[in-house]
XYZ file of C-alpha atoms in Angstrom:
350
model
C -0.538 74.663 -221.844
C -3.650 76.564 -222.967
C -4.570 76.293 -226.447
C -5.141 79.546 -228.198
C -8.497 79.897 -230.375
C -7.822 80.354 -234.028
C -8.595 83.812 -235.104
C -10.060 83.587 -238.557
C -10.295 86.793 -240.642
C -13.966 87.195 -241.625
C -13.254 86.724 -245.348
C -11.199 83.768 -244.646
C -13.710 82.062 -242.621
C -16.332 83.039 -245.206
C -14.258 81.281 -247.868
C -13.549 78.212 -245.708
C -17.233 77.705 -245.202
C -18.177 78.184 -248.746
C -15.490 75.492 -249.870
C -16.925 73.023 -247.100
C -20.521 73.718 -248.627
C -19.482 73.171 -252.079
C -17.046 70.166 -251.689
C -18.601 67.195 -253.606
C -19.306 64.648 -250.679
C -19.689 61.291 -251.955
C -20.167 57.897 -250.123
C -18.354 55.546 -252.292
C -16.635 54.446 -255.447
C -19.053 53.439 -258.227
C -17.947 51.039 -261.032
C -19.573 50.562 -264.362
C -18.594 49.050 -267.764
C -18.985 50.894 -271.203
C -19.058 48.976 -274.400
C -15.767 49.844 -276.472
C -16.082 51.677 -279.576
C -15.232 50.330 -283.035
C -14.682 46.860 -281.812
C -12.808 47.703 -278.727
C -12.836 45.596 -275.530
C -14.998 47.144 -272.652
C -13.956 50.118 -270.727
C -14.296 49.948 -267.008
C -15.276 53.301 -265.039
C -14.620 54.220 -261.519
C -16.379 57.354 -260.402
C -17.758 59.149 -257.343
C -21.289 58.398 -256.303
C -23.433 59.144 -253.332
C -24.483 55.310 -253.333
C -23.045 52.902 -250.428
C -20.587 50.564 -251.529
C -20.789 46.596 -251.006
C -18.170 43.756 -251.393
C -18.395 42.453 -254.850
C -16.154 39.849 -256.629
C -14.216 41.225 -259.442
C -11.718 38.640 -261.158
C -9.802 37.023 -258.112
C -10.488 40.140 -255.971
C -12.927 41.120 -253.314
C -13.487 45.007 -253.899
C -15.738 47.617 -252.262
C -17.613 49.070 -254.847
C -21.087 50.693 -255.873
C -21.946 48.735 -258.936
C -23.572 50.747 -261.716
C -24.689 53.270 -259.102
C -25.560 56.789 -260.161
C -22.598 58.998 -260.846
C -21.991 62.203 -259.051
C -19.980 65.405 -260.077
C -16.446 65.317 -258.801
C -13.823 67.799 -260.029
C -14.765 67.457 -263.858
C -11.520 65.640 -264.782
C -11.167 62.222 -266.407
C -7.999 60.027 -265.931
C -7.434 57.126 -268.363
C -5.423 54.071 -267.026
C -3.637 51.780 -269.357
C -3.013 48.257 -267.891
C 0.333 46.292 -268.381
C 0.411 43.033 -270.296
C -1.981 40.636 -269.453
C -3.512 43.106 -266.915
C -6.905 44.083 -265.871
C -9.052 47.055 -264.606
C -9.083 45.446 -261.044
C -5.311 45.491 -260.252
C -5.485 49.569 -260.390
C -8.559 49.647 -258.177
C -6.469 51.229 -255.231
C -5.002 54.099 -257.427
C -8.654 54.593 -258.791
C -10.037 54.873 -255.289
C -7.470 57.579 -254.539
C -8.330 59.510 -257.628
C -11.937 58.953 -257.160
C -11.736 60.110 -253.417
C -10.198 63.431 -254.823
C -12.959 63.927 -257.401
C -11.673 62.276 -260.517
C -13.418 59.917 -262.823
C -11.116 56.920 -264.069
C -11.536 54.901 -267.271
C -9.728 51.802 -267.969
C -9.845 50.329 -271.590
C -9.109 46.662 -272.157
C -6.343 46.452 -274.544
C -6.916 43.976 -277.405
C -5.177 40.475 -277.027
C -3.171 41.735 -274.332
C -5.264 41.377 -271.241
C -6.277 39.105 -268.455
C -8.761 37.652 -270.545
C -6.926 37.198 -273.815
C -3.046 37.138 -273.617
C -2.492 36.081 -277.258
C -0.629 38.941 -278.635
C 1.381 41.150 -276.242
C 4.433 43.117 -277.134
C 4.870 45.425 -280.112
C 1.598 44.190 -281.844
C -0.318 45.457 -278.797
C 1.796 48.740 -278.526
C 0.492 49.690 -281.949
C -2.914 49.515 -280.891
C -3.021 50.772 -277.348
C -2.767 54.513 -277.771
C -5.859 54.722 -280.188
C -7.830 52.554 -277.723
C -7.075 55.112 -274.999
C -8.280 57.714 -277.384
C -11.514 55.711 -278.036
C -11.931 55.153 -274.393
C -12.182 59.051 -273.887
C -14.750 59.011 -276.921
C -16.794 56.538 -275.120
C -16.948 58.637 -272.050
C -18.032 61.602 -274.034
C -20.659 59.570 -275.648
C -22.266 58.305 -272.390
C -25.250 59.986 -271.261
C -24.426 59.711 -267.649
C -20.699 60.863 -267.755
C -20.656 63.340 -270.473
C -22.420 66.133 -268.480
C -20.087 65.724 -265.482
C -16.752 65.854 -267.264
C -14.693 68.549 -269.079
C -12.691 66.510 -271.623
C -10.334 69.274 -272.586
C -7.713 68.219 -270.092
C -7.384 64.569 -269.489
C -4.940 62.849 -267.584
C -3.325 59.434 -268.522
C -1.440 56.844 -266.405
C 0.027 53.639 -267.612
C 2.330 51.003 -265.978
C 4.846 48.585 -267.795
C 3.387 48.021 -271.302
C 0.706 50.663 -270.261
C 3.793 52.830 -269.657
C 4.872 52.343 -273.095
C 1.335 53.635 -274.149
C 1.797 56.606 -271.800
C 5.186 57.664 -273.467
C 3.622 57.315 -277.023
C 0.674 59.555 -275.967
C 3.508 62.085 -274.514
C 4.896 62.196 -277.865
C 7.533 59.466 -277.846
C 8.364 57.693 -281.120
C 9.154 53.969 -281.045
C 9.525 51.023 -283.561
C 9.522 47.217 -283.669
C 13.024 47.427 -285.315
C 14.341 49.210 -282.262
C 12.697 46.581 -280.014
C 14.751 44.005 -282.048
C 17.873 45.758 -281.919
C 17.671 46.329 -278.184
C 16.921 42.719 -277.529
C 19.882 41.688 -279.912
C 22.271 43.756 -277.943
C 20.675 43.114 -274.187
C 18.953 39.802 -274.357
C 20.771 38.614 -271.308
C 20.649 41.704 -269.241
C 17.091 42.489 -270.093
C 15.601 39.088 -270.742
C 12.124 39.493 -269.378
C 11.788 42.621 -271.330
C 12.279 40.715 -274.578
C 10.200 37.564 -273.808
C 7.769 38.659 -271.374
C 6.361 36.251 -268.602
C 7.063 33.114 -270.547
C 10.329 32.067 -268.760
C 13.351 33.290 -267.090
C 17.025 32.782 -267.401
C 18.304 30.596 -264.315
C 22.135 30.644 -264.827
C 21.913 27.055 -266.126
C 22.749 25.044 -269.533
C 19.377 25.820 -270.826
C 19.964 29.708 -270.842
C 21.855 29.765 -274.053
C 19.025 27.811 -275.894
C 16.266 30.048 -274.401
C 18.107 33.170 -275.501
C 18.784 31.598 -278.967
C 15.254 30.716 -279.415
C 13.981 34.160 -278.290
C 16.284 36.045 -280.694
C 15.224 33.791 -283.505
C 11.377 34.741 -282.879
C 12.203 38.333 -282.378
C 14.136 38.734 -285.688
C 11.464 36.917 -287.604
C 8.793 39.127 -286.310
C 10.188 42.483 -285.713
C 11.872 43.918 -288.656
C 9.658 46.977 -289.137
C 11.422 50.321 -288.613
C 8.274 52.491 -288.920
C 7.948 55.027 -286.172
C 4.929 54.886 -284.088
C 3.363 57.686 -281.974
C 0.028 59.042 -281.324
C -1.360 62.460 -280.543
C -4.611 63.238 -278.640
C -5.057 66.922 -277.970
C -7.246 66.076 -275.075
C -4.540 64.462 -273.063
C -2.922 67.134 -270.840
C -0.623 65.361 -268.371
C 0.812 61.815 -268.469
C 2.426 59.415 -265.735
C 4.435 56.484 -266.977
C 5.062 53.827 -264.153
C 8.020 51.473 -264.698
C 7.542 51.542 -268.408
C 8.926 49.500 -271.219
C 10.733 52.251 -272.912
C 14.114 50.725 -274.557
C 12.543 50.754 -278.186
C 11.945 54.615 -278.104
C 13.952 57.205 -279.969
C 15.025 59.126 -277.080
C 15.341 62.224 -278.644
C 11.518 62.076 -279.179
C 11.130 62.463 -275.520
C 13.613 65.084 -274.828
C 10.654 67.754 -274.919
C 7.502 65.884 -274.445
C 4.090 67.257 -275.805
C 2.568 67.434 -272.402
C 3.946 67.172 -268.748
C 5.463 63.769 -268.177
C 5.975 62.189 -264.925
C 7.812 58.924 -264.317
C 7.558 56.268 -261.497
C 10.711 54.312 -260.915
C 11.677 51.192 -259.021
C 15.412 50.494 -258.549
C 14.996 46.974 -258.003
C 12.855 46.185 -261.176
C 13.979 42.973 -262.816
C 11.137 43.032 -265.323
C 12.067 46.365 -266.918
C 15.588 46.954 -265.920
C 15.612 50.648 -265.178
C 18.910 51.494 -266.928
C 17.298 50.623 -270.242
C 13.987 51.943 -269.565
C 12.659 54.494 -266.914
C 16.202 55.756 -266.300
C 16.923 56.288 -269.833
C 13.882 58.268 -270.281
C 14.686 60.594 -267.333
C 18.299 60.957 -268.687
C 16.936 62.230 -272.069
C 13.939 64.138 -270.758
C 14.983 67.591 -269.378
C 11.349 68.663 -268.069
C 10.297 65.349 -266.906
C 9.333 64.897 -263.246
C 10.146 61.794 -261.267
C 6.619 61.392 -259.517
C 7.970 58.736 -257.258
C 11.115 56.597 -256.736
C 11.339 53.363 -254.823
C 14.879 52.463 -253.933
C 13.631 49.000 -252.570
C 10.628 48.420 -254.945
C 10.361 46.347 -258.029
C 8.070 46.207 -261.199
C 4.890 45.091 -259.174
C 4.920 48.542 -257.229
C 2.494 49.890 -259.854
C -0.142 47.168 -259.005
C -2.563 47.361 -256.144
C -4.314 45.013 -255.259
C -1.578 42.732 -256.393
C -2.916 39.396 -257.835
C -2.688 36.332 -255.675
C 0.237 33.910 -256.118
C -2.062 31.353 -257.517
C -3.152 33.716 -260.356
C 0.487 34.796 -261.188
C 2.333 31.549 -261.450
C 6.203 31.290 -260.517
C 7.548 33.281 -263.465
C 5.229 36.394 -263.237
C 5.597 36.317 -259.407
C 9.342 36.432 -259.575
C 9.149 39.255 -261.931
C 6.354 41.169 -260.328
C 6.745 40.276 -256.620
C 8.048 42.712 -253.802
C 11.690 42.518 -252.832
C 12.301 41.311 -249.210
C 11.664 44.304 -246.865
C 9.486 46.403 -249.159
C 6.694 48.007 -247.344
C 3.860 47.642 -249.887
C 1.004 49.481 -247.971
C 3.398 52.495 -247.403
C 4.661 52.216 -250.767
C 1.138 52.122 -252.588
C 0.099 54.965 -250.361
C 3.061 57.072 -251.535
C 2.708 56.207 -255.201
C -1.085 57.176 -255.043
C -0.423 60.512 -253.281
C 2.350 61.389 -255.518
C 0.282 60.573 -258.819
C -2.699 62.753 -257.187
C -0.301 65.553 -256.725
C 0.941 65.434 -260.096
C -2.370 65.372 -261.844
C -3.658 68.009 -259.391
C -0.736 70.464 -260.604
C -1.431 69.833 -264.184
C -5.215 69.104 -264.530
C -6.984 71.347 -262.171
C -7.232 75.077 -262.081
């Protein structure tokens, strides 16, 4: 079989060649850290750079990065990533790499008292602070002489997973309250136990379960009696992805028509945030929302890549975040990253 030569129209050939010449080629992914504003924790930044990468240690991971290299202009768009409870910027490095390869700059604020270095106050206390920390991370990028000239911050993307997904829903216009968190846990402590108590312990179907539920509900009733509605609006944020979010404490009517395009990543085998109380409830309430990616065989940890090693997670977190038997993690991560890229491309790029 003879292959026929491609007959390019003259104008089409010129356009293709011009696109190739103007495409922002870069050798690697840079990484640096900005000081947070107003007492915030550090902001980790991933970005396109012409510099070569090297193997560096970040937390428990070996990553290919170009530390503190000179940034290079990409597509001019910023995506802010909000990590989950006890999280770090390193567990989203693979998503960041996919975004950087497409020309995005990625900023990850460290959320106060709910991160891998300080896990002293997760849950609603952190959720009140997180959206403003995202906004100040954008401010920090705008104030940095290296990045400000390279970015147009009028259309920023935002991705969040788990507790970061809660942050994402707040920034999309959702309203939540600590009182709604308490009422959800009072009604569904057995079915959604880990959502109410975090990574402290699990129910095991034994005689201790009753005590665990009673102690958890006692603490929740004591701490979360505030019915004040919380939300946060930042006009610079133009598209949001919430991955396996905590969502049961939201007024779902507030998410019926989000302020900005809102995409959801769902995992049917999620035992940490049971979908019917969280991601599926948002999708049922939100007419214009997009299911960015759905994993019938995936669990809560589908949003993490690289996944922390077992020794770091511990037994309880590993059981809640680990992949179900048969889940193809490399293929799943690749599909998630491609889907997030497609969503942001549709809503952030010209």
